[in-house]
Amino acid sequence: MELPHHAFCRYLSQPISRSGTSNLIPVFQPCRILPPSTTLTGFRLLAAAGANAPAIEQPGGRMVVELVGAFNELTDRMNLLSTSSSRLLFKSLKLCIPLLQALPFLPDGRPPLTRALSVACLLADLQMDAEVISACVLREVLETGTLTILEVKNQISTGTALLLHESLRVKDIPSKVETLDAENAAALRKFCLSYYDPRAVILELACKLDMMKHLDHLPRYHQQKLSLEVMNIYAPLAHAIGTRTLSLELEDLSFRYLFPYSYLYVDTWLRSYHTDNKNLIDIYKEQVLQSLKMDPLLKDLVDDISVKGRYKSRYSTMKKLLKDGRRPEEVHDILGLRVILDPKAGDGMVERGQRACYRTREVIQSMWREIPARTKDYIAWPKANGYESLHMAVDVSDSARSIPLMEIQIRTTEMDKLAVGGSASHALYKGGLTDPEEAKRLKAIMMAAAELAALRLKDLPSNSRGVTMDRRDRVFQLLDKNGDGRISIEELTEVVEELGAEGRDAQELMQLLDANSDGSLSSDEFNLFQKQVEFMRTLDDRDDHYRTMLDEKLQISESNGLIQVYHKALGDQLFV
C-alpha cells in the first residue's frame, strides 16, 4: 500500500504515555522515520502538525503542499529567472491542481496529477519555456472536459491557449491517414514540421514518451499499435526537431514492445558490459576526466573539462547487428565518450582551444591503444557545414575479457555549440525532409518561434548575469501579493480558496507555520515549511529506492535457493 506524502504526520499525532512507553506507534499504524538532518526547530514544527489536527492533512494544506512542491521542482529544473514566467506557471498550477486531484485514477493506476507533473518534468529538463510547461499541466484537465480552451485564455493567457490548441492538433496527426506505411509516415512528419508550432510538437513528444513508459496495463495488440505509431512518426520527428534524447528513448521503448525477444537479447548483451553493478562507460568517464584534470599542459590551456558518456541505444544496436550480418564484436560504437574543453579566455582563445583538443588526444593515447584507421581530424579539415571535432577509437579490452571499441569525440565548447546547431539541420534532413535547404528553412522557423515565446514572457537566458533569486524566495514573493515582506492570513486564505478548499484550512495552516504567533509568515518561517514540503514529496521516491534495493537482495537470495525454501515452509503452514 502506498502511503500519502503526509503519512508521517500520523506518527507525530500519536500521544506519548506518561510512562514513556509506546503508545507512539500503534499496531498497523503506518509511519515514516524523520531524516537525520531534521533540526530541533523543524521537529517542533512537525510535532505541531499533530497538535493541530493536523493542518497539513486538511484539503487546503495538502493542496498548498502540492502547489509549492510542484512549482519548486519545475522551476528548479527549468532554471527560470523571469518574474512573468514564474507568475504564469504558478497561476497554471494553482488552477489545475485541485481539478486534477478531483479526477479518478488513470487506467495505468496513476493519479492524473502525477502524469501531468511527470510530463512537465520531462519538458522542464528539455529547458522548455513556462508557456509549454503550463500548457502541459492544463492539457490533462482540458482533455477531461473539466476546463475549456476559452477558460484557459481568460484565466491564464492567450499564448497558452493557442499552444494548447496546437498540441491537440498535433495529437490528432495519426488519424489523417488510413494506412501508416513509410510514405505516409514521412508525409505526416513533414506536415508537422511545416505547419505546427515546434513547441507544440515537443509537448506531444513528451506526452508520447510518458505514455510509452506506462503501456503495461494495455492488451498486447494496443501496445504494438501505439508502438508502431511512435516508431514510424514520433521517434523520427523527435530526431528531426533536435530532441535526440527523446528520439532514442521513444525508439527503444517501441522496440521493446514490437520485438520483445530481440530487445531482450540486445539488452542482455549491453548489460553484460557492467562491472560490479556499475556501467563500464561511467568507469571510463571517471578515468578520462581524472587523467585530463591532472595533466599540467591542459591546466594552462583550459578553465574547465567535462566528459559525457553514452551507450548505443538498444534499437540502434539492433540495426547494426542486422546490417550486413554483423557479429556483436563487429559493432564498434557501443561505447562513446565526448570530451568538451572550455579554453581560457583572451587573445588566441581559438588556437588555445585547438591545442587543448590535440593535447587531450595525446593523453587518451597514453591510456589506451588507438585504432588509427578510425581516427578523423575535423579540426584540421572541417566539414562543409563548419563541423569541427577530433574523432578517435580506442581498444579498452583487457586480459580478462574482450570489449567493443570505444569511440571518443574531442571538441571545445564553441565547437560543441556549432555541432549541435549544425546537427539540428542534419536532424531535420534525417527526419524525413528530402531537401537540405528546406530543412534549414524549417530550422530557422523553429528558432524564431522559440525566440518569440521567450520575448513574450520576457525570459532571461539561463546564462545571463544578474541578481539570482533562491527558488524558495520566488514562491514567497508570489504569495506575498502586497509585497510587504510577510504572508498575511488574508493572502494565505485567498490562495487556499483559489485551490478549492475552505478558508478555515488556511487558518489552521497559519497556526502551524506561524512560529512566533504574530499572525503572519515571514520569509524564514515559510522557508522552513518549504523544507518540509521537499521532505514530504521525496518520501515515495525514497520508498521506491528502498524497495528496489530490497528486490535486488531478494533476487540474490533466490539464486541461493533461500526464497524457494521460504515459499515451501510458508506453503506447508498454509495447507496444514
Coordinates of C-alpha atoms in Angstrom, one line a residue:
M1 CA 0.0 0.0 0.0
E2 CA 1.4 3.4 -1.0
L3 CA 1.3 6.0 1.8
P4 CA 0.5 9.6 1.0
H5 CA 3.2 12.2 1.4
H6 CA 1.8 13.4 4.7
A7 CA 1.5 10.0 6.3
F8 CA 4.4 10.7 8.7
C9 CA 2.1 13.3 10.4
R10 CA 0.1 10.4 11.9
Y11 CA 3.3 9.2 13.6
L12 CA 3.6 12.6 15.3
S13 CA 0.0 12.9 16.2
Q14 CA 0.1 9.8 18.5
P15 CA 0.0 10.5 22.2
I16 CA 3.0 9.6 24.4
S17 CA 2.1 7.8 27.6
R18 CA 3.3 9.1 30.9
S19 CA 5.4 6.0 31.4
G20 CA 7.4 7.0 28.3
T21 CA 6.4 3.8 26.6
S22 CA 5.0 3.3 23.3
N23 CA 1.6 4.5 22.7
L24 CA 3.6 6.3 20.0
I25 CA 3.1 3.8 17.2
P26 CA 0.0 1.6 17.5
V27 CA -0.3 -1.7 15.6
F28 CA -0.7 -1.3 11.9
Q29 CA -0.2 2.5 12.1
P30 CA 1.9 3.5 9.1
C31 CA 4.7 5.8 9.9
R32 CA 7.8 7.4 8.4
I33 CA 11.2 8.0 10.0
L34 CA 12.4 11.6 10.1
P35 CA 15.8 12.1 8.4
P36 CA 18.9 12.6 10.5
S37 CA 19.2 16.2 9.2
T38 CA 15.8 17.3 10.8
T39 CA 16.6 20.2 13.1
L40 CA 15.1 20.8 16.5
T41 CA 13.1 23.7 15.2
G42 CA 11.9 21.5 12.3
F43 CA 10.9 18.7 14.7
R44 CA 8.9 21.2 16.8
L45 CA 7.1 22.4 13.7
L46 CA 6.5 18.8 12.5
A47 CA 5.2 17.9 16.0
A48 CA 2.9 20.9 15.9
A49 CA 1.2 19.2 12.9
G50 CA -0.1 16.5 15.2
A51 CA -1.2 19.0 17.8
N52 CA -3.2 21.0 15.2
A53 CA -5.4 18.2 13.9
P54 CA -3.0 18.1 11.7
A55 CA -3.4 21.1 9.4
I56 CA -1.2 19.7 6.6
E57 CA -3.6 16.8 6.2
Q58 CA -6.6 19.1 5.6
P59 CA -7.5 19.6 1.9
G60 CA -6.2 23.2 1.9
G61 CA -2.9 22.2 3.5
R62 CA -2.4 19.2 1.1
M63 CA -3.0 21.4 -1.9
V64 CA -0.7 24.2 -0.7
V65 CA 2.0 21.5 -0.2
E66 CA 1.4 20.2 -3.7
L67 CA 1.4 23.6 -5.3
V68 CA 4.6 24.8 -3.6
G69 CA 6.4 21.4 -4.2
A70 CA 5.4 21.2 -7.9
F71 CA 6.4 24.8 -8.5
N72 CA 9.7 24.4 -6.8
E73 CA 10.6 21.2 -8.6
L74 CA 9.7 22.6 -12.1
T75 CA 11.4 25.9 -11.7
D76 CA 14.5 24.2 -10.3
R77 CA 14.7 22.1 -13.4
M78 CA 13.9 25.0 -15.8
N79 CA 16.3 27.5 -14.3
L80 CA 13.6 30.1 -14.5
L81 CA 14.7 33.7 -13.9
S82 CA 11.9 36.0 -15.1
T83 CA 9.0 37.1 -13.0
S84 CA 6.5 36.8 -15.8
S85 CA 7.4 33.1 -16.4
S86 CA 7.1 32.4 -12.7
R87 CA 3.7 34.0 -12.4
L88 CA 2.4 32.2 -15.5
L89 CA 3.5 28.8 -14.2
F90 CA 2.3 29.4 -10.6
K91 CA -1.1 30.6 -11.9
S92 CA -1.5 27.5 -14.1
L93 CA -0.6 25.1 -11.3
K94 CA -3.0 26.8 -9.0
L95 CA -5.8 26.4 -11.5
C96 CA -5.2 22.8 -12.4
I97 CA -4.0 21.1 -9.2
P98 CA -7.5 21.0 -7.5
L99 CA -9.1 20.0 -10.7
L100 CA -6.7 17.1 -11.3
Q101 CA -6.9 15.9 -7.8
A102 CA -10.6 15.5 -8.1
L103 CA -10.3 13.2 -11.1
P104 CA -10.3 9.4 -10.9
F105 CA -7.2 7.4 -11.3
L106 CA -5.9 6.7 -14.8
P107 CA -6.1 3.2 -16.4
D108 CA -2.4 2.7 -15.7
G109 CA -3.1 3.2 -12.0
R110 CA -1.6 6.7 -11.6
P111 CA -3.4 9.9 -10.4
P112 CA -3.9 12.4 -13.3
L113 CA -1.8 15.0 -11.4
T114 CA 1.1 12.5 -11.2
R115 CA 1.0 12.1 -15.0
A116 CA 0.7 15.8 -15.7
L117 CA 3.7 16.6 -13.5
S118 CA 5.7 13.7 -14.9
V119 CA 5.4 15.1 -18.5
A120 CA 6.0 18.6 -17.2
C121 CA 9.3 17.5 -15.6
L122 CA 10.4 16.0 -19.0
L123 CA 9.7 19.3 -20.7
A124 CA 11.5 21.2 -17.9
D125 CA 14.5 19.0 -18.3
L126 CA 14.5 20.0 -22.0
Q127 CA 14.5 23.6 -20.9
M128 CA 11.2 24.4 -22.5
D129 CA 9.6 27.8 -21.6
A130 CA 6.9 28.4 -18.9
E131 CA 4.2 28.6 -21.6
V132 CA 4.9 25.0 -22.7
I133 CA 5.0 23.7 -19.1
S134 CA 1.8 25.5 -18.3
A135 CA 0.1 24.0 -21.4
C136 CA 1.3 20.6 -20.4
V137 CA -0.4 20.6 -17.0
L138 CA -3.5 22.3 -18.3
R139 CA -3.9 19.8 -21.2
E140 CA -4.5 17.0 -18.7
V141 CA -7.5 18.9 -17.4
L142 CA -8.6 20.1 -20.8
E143 CA -8.9 16.5 -22.2
T144 CA -11.3 15.5 -19.4
G145 CA -13.7 18.3 -20.3
T146 CA -13.3 20.0 -16.9
L147 CA -11.8 23.0 -18.5
T148 CA -12.2 24.7 -21.9
I149 CA -9.6 26.5 -24.1
L150 CA -11.7 29.7 -23.7
E151 CA -11.4 29.4 -19.9
V152 CA -7.6 28.9 -20.3
K153 CA -7.5 32.1 -22.5
N154 CA -9.4 34.1 -19.9
Q155 CA -7.8 32.8 -16.7
I156 CA -4.2 32.1 -17.9
S157 CA -3.1 33.7 -21.2
T158 CA -3.9 33.8 -24.9
G159 CA -0.5 32.3 -25.8
T160 CA -1.0 29.3 -23.5
A161 CA -4.5 28.7 -25.0
L162 CA -3.1 28.9 -28.6
L163 CA -0.3 26.4 -27.7
L164 CA -2.9 24.0 -26.1
H165 CA -4.9 24.2 -29.3
E166 CA -1.8 23.4 -31.4
S167 CA -0.8 20.5 -29.2
L168 CA -4.3 18.9 -29.6
R169 CA -4.0 19.3 -33.4
V170 CA -0.6 17.5 -33.3
K171 CA -2.1 14.7 -31.2
D172 CA -4.7 14.1 -33.9
I173 CA -2.0 13.7 -36.6
P174 CA -2.1 9.8 -37.0
S175 CA -5.9 9.9 -37.8
K176 CA -5.1 11.8 -41.0
V177 CA -4.0 8.6 -42.8
E178 CA -5.7 5.3 -43.1
T179 CA -2.5 3.2 -43.5
L180 CA 0.6 4.0 -41.6
D181 CA 3.2 2.9 -44.2
A182 CA 6.7 4.5 -44.6
E183 CA 5.5 7.0 -47.2
N184 CA 2.5 8.3 -45.2
A185 CA 4.6 8.5 -42.0
A186 CA 7.2 10.6 -43.8
A187 CA 4.4 12.9 -45.1
L188 CA 3.0 13.3 -41.6
R189 CA 6.4 14.2 -40.2
K190 CA 6.9 16.8 -42.9
F191 CA 3.4 18.2 -42.3
C192 CA 4.2 18.5 -38.5
L193 CA 7.4 20.3 -39.1
S194 CA 6.0 22.7 -41.7
Y195 CA 2.7 23.8 -40.2
Y196 CA 2.8 23.5 -36.4
D197 CA 4.4 25.4 -33.6
P198 CA 7.5 23.3 -32.8
R199 CA 6.9 23.7 -29.1
A200 CA 3.5 22.0 -29.5
V201 CA 5.3 19.1 -31.3
I202 CA 7.8 18.8 -28.4
L203 CA 4.9 18.8 -25.9
E204 CA 3.2 16.0 -27.8
L205 CA 6.5 14.1 -28.0
A206 CA 6.9 14.3 -24.2
C207 CA 3.3 13.0 -23.8
K208 CA 4.1 10.1 -26.1
L209 CA 7.3 9.3 -24.1
D210 CA 5.3 9.2 -20.8
M211 CA 2.7 7.0 -22.5
M212 CA 5.3 4.6 -23.7
K213 CA 6.7 4.3 -20.2
H214 CA 3.3 3.1 -18.9
L215 CA 1.9 0.7 -21.5
D216 CA 1.9 -2.5 -19.5
H217 CA -1.7 -2.2 -18.5
L218 CA -2.9 -2.4 -22.1
P219 CA -3.6 -5.5 -24.2
R220 CA -0.7 -6.6 -26.4
Y221 CA -2.4 -5.5 -29.6
H222 CA -2.8 -2.0 -28.3
Q223 CA 0.8 -1.9 -27.1
Q224 CA 2.0 -2.9 -30.6
K225 CA -0.3 -0.4 -32.4
L226 CA 0.8 2.5 -30.3
S227 CA 4.5 1.5 -30.5
L228 CA 4.2 1.3 -34.3
E229 CA 2.9 4.9 -34.4
V230 CA 5.7 6.0 -32.2
M231 CA 8.4 4.2 -34.2
N232 CA 7.2 5.5 -37.6
I233 CA 6.1 9.0 -36.7
Y234 CA 7.2 10.4 -33.4
A235 CA 10.7 8.9 -32.9
P236 CA 11.9 10.3 -36.3
L237 CA 10.0 13.5 -35.6
A238 CA 11.9 13.9 -32.2
H239 CA 15.1 13.4 -34.1
A240 CA 14.1 15.9 -36.8
I241 CA 13.2 18.6 -34.3
G242 CA 16.5 18.3 -32.5
T243 CA 15.4 16.4 -29.3
R244 CA 17.7 13.4 -29.7
T245 CA 17.3 12.2 -26.1
L246 CA 13.5 11.9 -26.7
S247 CA 14.1 10.2 -30.0
L248 CA 16.4 7.5 -28.5
E249 CA 14.0 6.7 -25.7
L250 CA 11.0 6.5 -28.0
E251 CA 12.8 4.2 -30.3
D252 CA 14.0 1.9 -27.5
L253 CA 10.5 1.7 -25.9
S254 CA 8.9 1.0 -29.2
F255 CA 11.5 -1.7 -30.0
R256 CA 10.8 -3.3 -26.6
Y257 CA 7.0 -3.7 -27.3
L258 CA 7.2 -4.5 -31.0
F259 CA 10.1 -7.1 -30.8
P260 CA 10.3 -8.2 -27.2
Y261 CA 12.6 -11.1 -27.7
S262 CA 15.0 -9.2 -29.9
Y263 CA 15.0 -6.4 -27.3
L264 CA 15.8 -8.8 -24.5
Y265 CA 18.7 -10.2 -26.5
V266 CA 20.3 -6.8 -27.1
D267 CA 19.5 -5.5 -23.7
T268 CA 21.1 -8.6 -22.0
W269 CA 24.2 -8.2 -24.2
L270 CA 24.6 -4.5 -23.4
R271 CA 24.1 -5.1 -19.7
S272 CA 26.9 -7.6 -19.8
Y273 CA 29.3 -4.6 -20.0
H274 CA 28.9 -3.8 -16.4
T275 CA 31.5 -4.2 -13.6
D276 CA 30.2 -4.6 -10.0
N277 CA 26.8 -3.2 -11.0
K278 CA 28.5 -0.1 -12.5
N279 CA 28.3 0.8 -16.2
L280 CA 31.7 0.5 -17.9
I281 CA 31.0 3.8 -19.6
D282 CA 30.8 5.5 -16.1
I283 CA 34.2 3.9 -15.2
Y284 CA 35.8 5.2 -18.4
K285 CA 34.3 8.7 -17.9
E286 CA 35.9 8.9 -14.5
Q287 CA 39.3 7.6 -15.7
V288 CA 39.4 10.1 -18.6
L289 CA 38.3 13.1 -16.6
Q290 CA 40.8 12.4 -13.8
S291 CA 43.7 11.9 -16.3
L292 CA 42.8 15.1 -18.2
K293 CA 42.5 17.2 -15.0
M294 CA 45.9 16.0 -13.7
D295 CA 47.7 17.0 -17.0
P296 CA 49.7 20.1 -16.4
L297 CA 49.7 21.2 -20.0
L298 CA 45.9 21.2 -20.1
K299 CA 45.7 23.2 -16.9
D300 CA 47.4 26.0 -18.7
L301 CA 45.1 25.8 -21.7
V302 CA 41.6 25.3 -20.3
D303 CA 39.4 26.5 -17.4
D304 CA 37.1 23.5 -17.4
I305 CA 36.8 20.0 -18.7
S306 CA 33.6 17.9 -19.0
V307 CA 33.2 14.3 -20.2
K308 CA 29.9 12.9 -21.3
G309 CA 29.3 9.2 -21.9
R310 CA 26.6 7.1 -23.6
Y311 CA 25.8 3.5 -24.6
K312 CA 24.4 3.0 -28.0
S313 CA 20.7 2.7 -27.8
R314 CA 19.1 -0.8 -28.0
Y315 CA 17.3 0.0 -31.3
S316 CA 20.4 1.4 -32.9
T317 CA 22.4 -1.6 -31.8
M318 CA 19.8 -4.0 -33.2
K319 CA 20.1 -2.2 -36.6
K320 CA 23.8 -2.5 -36.5
L321 CA 23.7 -6.2 -35.7
L322 CA 21.3 -6.9 -38.5
K323 CA 23.1 -4.8 -41.1
D324 CA 25.4 -6.9 -43.3
G325 CA 25.0 -9.8 -40.8
R326 CA 27.4 -8.2 -38.3
R327 CA 28.5 -10.1 -35.3
P328 CA 28.4 -8.4 -31.9
E329 CA 32.1 -7.9 -31.8
E330 CA 32.0 -6.0 -35.1
V331 CA 29.8 -3.3 -33.7
H332 CA 32.4 -0.6 -32.8
D333 CA 30.4 2.3 -31.4
I334 CA 28.6 0.6 -28.5
L335 CA 30.6 2.8 -26.0
G336 CA 31.0 6.5 -26.6
L337 CA 32.6 9.5 -24.8
R338 CA 32.6 13.2 -25.7
V339 CA 35.2 15.4 -24.1
I340 CA 34.3 19.2 -24.1
L341 CA 37.0 21.7 -23.3
D342 CA 36.5 25.3 -22.2
P343 CA 39.6 27.2 -23.2
K344 CA 40.9 30.1 -21.2
A345 CA 39.6 33.4 -22.4
G346 CA 41.7 36.1 -24.0
D347 CA 43.7 36.7 -27.2
G348 CA 44.4 33.4 -29.1
M349 CA 41.4 31.6 -27.5
V350 CA 40.6 29.7 -30.7
E351 CA 44.1 28.5 -31.1
R352 CA 44.4 27.6 -27.4
G353 CA 41.2 25.5 -27.7
Q354 CA 42.6 23.6 -30.7
R355 CA 45.9 22.9 -28.9
A356 CA 43.9 21.6 -25.9
C357 CA 42.0 19.2 -28.2
Y358 CA 45.2 17.8 -29.6
R359 CA 46.7 17.5 -26.1
T360 CA 43.6 15.7 -24.9
R361 CA 44.0 13.1 -27.7
E362 CA 47.7 12.6 -26.6
V363 CA 46.6 12.0 -23.0
I364 CA 44.0 9.4 -24.1
Q365 CA 46.5 7.7 -26.4
S366 CA 48.7 7.2 -23.3
M367 CA 45.7 5.4 -21.6
W368 CA 44.6 3.0 -24.3
R369 CA 45.6 1.7 -27.8
E370 CA 44.2 4.0 -30.5
I371 CA 42.9 2.5 -33.7
P372 CA 44.5 4.7 -36.4
A373 CA 42.0 3.6 -39.2
R374 CA 39.1 5.2 -37.2
T375 CA 40.8 8.5 -36.4
K376 CA 39.3 11.6 -38.0
D377 CA 40.6 15.1 -37.7
Y378 CA 37.7 17.6 -38.4
I379 CA 39.7 20.4 -36.8
A380 CA 42.4 20.5 -39.4
W381 CA 39.9 19.6 -42.1
P382 CA 36.4 20.8 -41.0
K383 CA 33.3 19.5 -42.7
A384 CA 31.5 21.6 -45.3
N385 CA 28.9 22.8 -42.7
G386 CA 31.6 24.0 -40.4
Y387 CA 31.6 21.0 -38.1
E388 CA 34.9 20.7 -36.1
S389 CA 35.9 17.9 -33.8
L390 CA 38.5 15.2 -33.2
H391 CA 37.2 11.6 -33.5
M392 CA 39.2 8.6 -32.3
A393 CA 38.5 5.0 -31.3
V394 CA 40.4 3.1 -28.6
D395 CA 40.7 -0.5 -27.6
V396 CA 39.7 -0.8 -23.9
S397 CA 39.8 -4.6 -23.8
D398 CA 42.0 -6.3 -21.2
S399 CA 43.2 -9.8 -20.5
A400 CA 40.0 -10.7 -18.7
R401 CA 37.6 -10.1 -21.5
S402 CA 37.0 -8.5 -24.9
I403 CA 35.2 -5.2 -25.0
P404 CA 34.0 -3.3 -28.1
L405 CA 36.0 -0.3 -29.3
M406 CA 35.1 2.9 -27.5
E407 CA 34.6 6.0 -29.8
I408 CA 35.7 9.4 -28.4
Q409 CA 34.9 12.9 -29.7
I410 CA 37.0 15.8 -28.5
R411 CA 35.9 19.5 -29.0
T412 CA 35.8 22.9 -27.4
T413 CA 32.6 24.4 -26.0
E414 CA 32.3 26.6 -29.1
M415 CA 32.8 23.7 -31.5
D416 CA 30.1 21.8 -29.5
K417 CA 27.6 24.6 -29.9
L418 CA 28.2 24.7 -33.6
A419 CA 28.0 20.9 -33.8
V420 CA 24.6 21.0 -32.1
G421 CA 23.4 23.8 -34.4
G422 CA 24.7 22.0 -37.4
S423 CA 23.3 18.6 -36.4
A424 CA 19.9 20.2 -36.0
S425 CA 19.6 20.9 -39.7
H426 CA 21.0 17.4 -40.4
A427 CA 18.5 16.0 -38.0
L428 CA 15.6 17.7 -39.9
Y429 CA 17.0 16.2 -43.1
K430 CA 17.2 12.7 -41.5
G431 CA 13.7 13.2 -40.0
G432 CA 12.0 12.8 -43.4
L433 CA 12.8 16.0 -45.4
T434 CA 14.4 15.3 -48.7
D435 CA 15.7 18.8 -49.4
P436 CA 18.5 20.1 -47.1
E437 CA 17.7 23.7 -47.9
E438 CA 14.1 23.2 -46.8
A439 CA 15.5 21.6 -43.6
K440 CA 17.5 24.8 -42.9
R441 CA 14.4 26.9 -43.6
L442 CA 12.3 25.0 -41.1
K443 CA 15.1 25.1 -38.5
A444 CA 15.0 28.9 -38.8
I445 CA 11.2 28.9 -38.4
M446 CA 11.6 26.7 -35.2
M447 CA 14.2 29.1 -33.8
A448 CA 12.0 32.1 -34.5
A449 CA 9.0 30.5 -32.7
A450 CA 11.1 29.8 -29.6
E451 CA 12.6 33.3 -29.6
L452 CA 9.1 34.8 -29.9
A453 CA 7.8 32.9 -26.9
A454 CA 10.8 34.0 -24.9
L455 CA 10.2 37.6 -25.9
R456 CA 6.6 37.4 -25.0
L457 CA 7.4 36.1 -21.5
K458 CA 10.4 38.4 -21.2
D459 CA 12.5 35.3 -20.2
L460 CA 16.2 35.9 -19.5
P461 CA 18.7 33.4 -20.9
S462 CA 19.9 30.8 -18.3
N463 CA 23.5 32.1 -18.5
S464 CA 22.6 35.7 -18.0
R465 CA 24.5 37.7 -15.4
G466 CA 22.3 39.4 -12.8
V467 CA 20.7 39.0 -9.4
T468 CA 19.8 35.4 -8.8
M469 CA 16.9 34.6 -6.7
D470 CA 16.6 31.5 -4.5
R471 CA 13.7 29.4 -5.7
R472 CA 12.1 29.4 -2.2
D473 CA 12.1 33.3 -2.3
R474 CA 10.4 33.1 -5.6
V475 CA 7.4 31.2 -4.2
F476 CA 7.3 33.5 -1.1
Q477 CA 7.1 36.6 -3.3
L478 CA 4.3 35.1 -5.4
L479 CA 2.2 34.5 -2.3
D480 CA 3.1 37.9 -0.7
K481 CA 0.9 39.8 -3.1
N482 CA 1.2 43.2 -1.5
G483 CA 5.0 43.0 -1.3
D484 CA 5.3 43.9 2.4
G485 CA 7.7 41.0 3.1
R486 CA 5.1 38.9 5.0
I487 CA 2.3 36.5 4.0
S488 CA -0.8 37.6 5.9
I489 CA -3.8 35.3 6.8
E490 CA -5.8 37.1 4.1
E491 CA -3.2 36.3 1.4
L492 CA -2.9 32.7 2.5
T493 CA -6.7 32.3 2.7
E494 CA -7.0 33.7 -0.9
V495 CA -4.6 31.1 -2.2
V496 CA -6.3 28.2 -0.3
E497 CA -9.7 29.2 -1.5
E498 CA -8.4 29.5 -5.1
L499 CA -7.3 25.9 -4.7
G500 CA -10.9 25.0 -3.9
A501 CA -10.5 24.4 -0.1
E502 CA -12.1 26.2 2.8
G503 CA -10.8 29.3 4.4
R504 CA -10.5 27.7 7.8
D505 CA -7.8 25.4 6.4
A506 CA -5.7 28.5 5.8
Q507 CA -6.2 29.5 9.5
E508 CA -5.1 26.1 10.7
L509 CA -2.1 26.1 8.3
M510 CA -1.2 29.6 9.6
Q511 CA -1.2 28.4 13.2
L512 CA 1.0 25.5 12.2
L513 CA 3.6 27.6 10.4
D514 CA 3.5 30.8 12.4
A515 CA 6.3 30.1 14.9
N516 CA 6.2 33.4 16.7
S517 CA 2.4 33.7 16.7
D518 CA 2.3 37.2 15.2
G519 CA -0.5 36.3 12.7
S520 CA 1.7 36.3 9.5
L521 CA 4.5 34.3 7.9
S522 CA 8.0 35.7 7.5
S523 CA 10.3 34.5 4.8
D524 CA 12.2 32.3 7.3
E525 CA 9.0 30.7 8.6
F526 CA 7.8 30.0 5.1
N527 CA 11.2 28.6 4.1
L528 CA 11.0 26.1 6.9
F529 CA 7.7 25.0 5.6
Q530 CA 9.2 24.5 2.1
K531 CA 11.9 22.3 3.6
Q532 CA 9.1 20.1 5.0
V533 CA 7.5 20.1 1.5
E534 CA 10.7 18.8 -0.1
F535 CA 11.0 16.1 2.5
M536 CA 7.4 15.0 2.2
R537 CA 7.5 14.9 -1.6
T538 CA 10.6 12.7 -1.6
L539 CA 9.2 10.0 0.7
D540 CA 7.6 7.9 -2.0
D541 CA 10.8 8.2 -4.1
R542 CA 12.8 7.1 -1.2
D543 CA 10.4 4.2 -0.6
D544 CA 10.8 3.1 -4.2
H545 CA 14.6 3.3 -3.9
Y546 CA 14.5 1.0 -0.8
R547 CA 12.1 -1.4 -2.5
T548 CA 14.4 -1.7 -5.5
M549 CA 17.4 -2.3 -3.2
L550 CA 15.4 -5.0 -1.3
D551 CA 14.3 -6.5 -4.6
E552 CA 17.9 -6.9 -5.6
K553 CA 18.8 -8.5 -2.3
L554 CA 15.8 -10.9 -2.6
Q555 CA 16.8 -11.9 -6.1
I556 CA 20.3 -12.7 -4.8
S557 CA 18.7 -14.8 -2.1
E558 CA 16.5 -16.5 -4.6
S559 CA 19.5 -17.5 -6.6
N560 CA 20.9 -19.3 -3.5
G561 CA 17.7 -21.2 -3.0
L562 CA 16.6 -19.3 0.1
I563 CA 13.4 -17.9 -1.4
Q564 CA 12.2 -21.3 -2.5
V565 CA 12.8 -22.8 1.0
Y566 CA 10.8 -19.9 2.5
H567 CA 8.0 -20.4 0.0
K568 CA 7.8 -24.1 0.8
A569 CA 7.8 -23.5 4.5
L570 CA 5.0 -20.9 4.2
G571 CA 3.0 -23.2 1.9
D572 CA 3.3 -26.1 4.4
Q573 CA 1.9 -23.8 7.2
L574 CA -1.0 -22.6 5.0
F575 CA -2.1 -26.1 4.0
V576 CA -1.8 -27.8 7.4

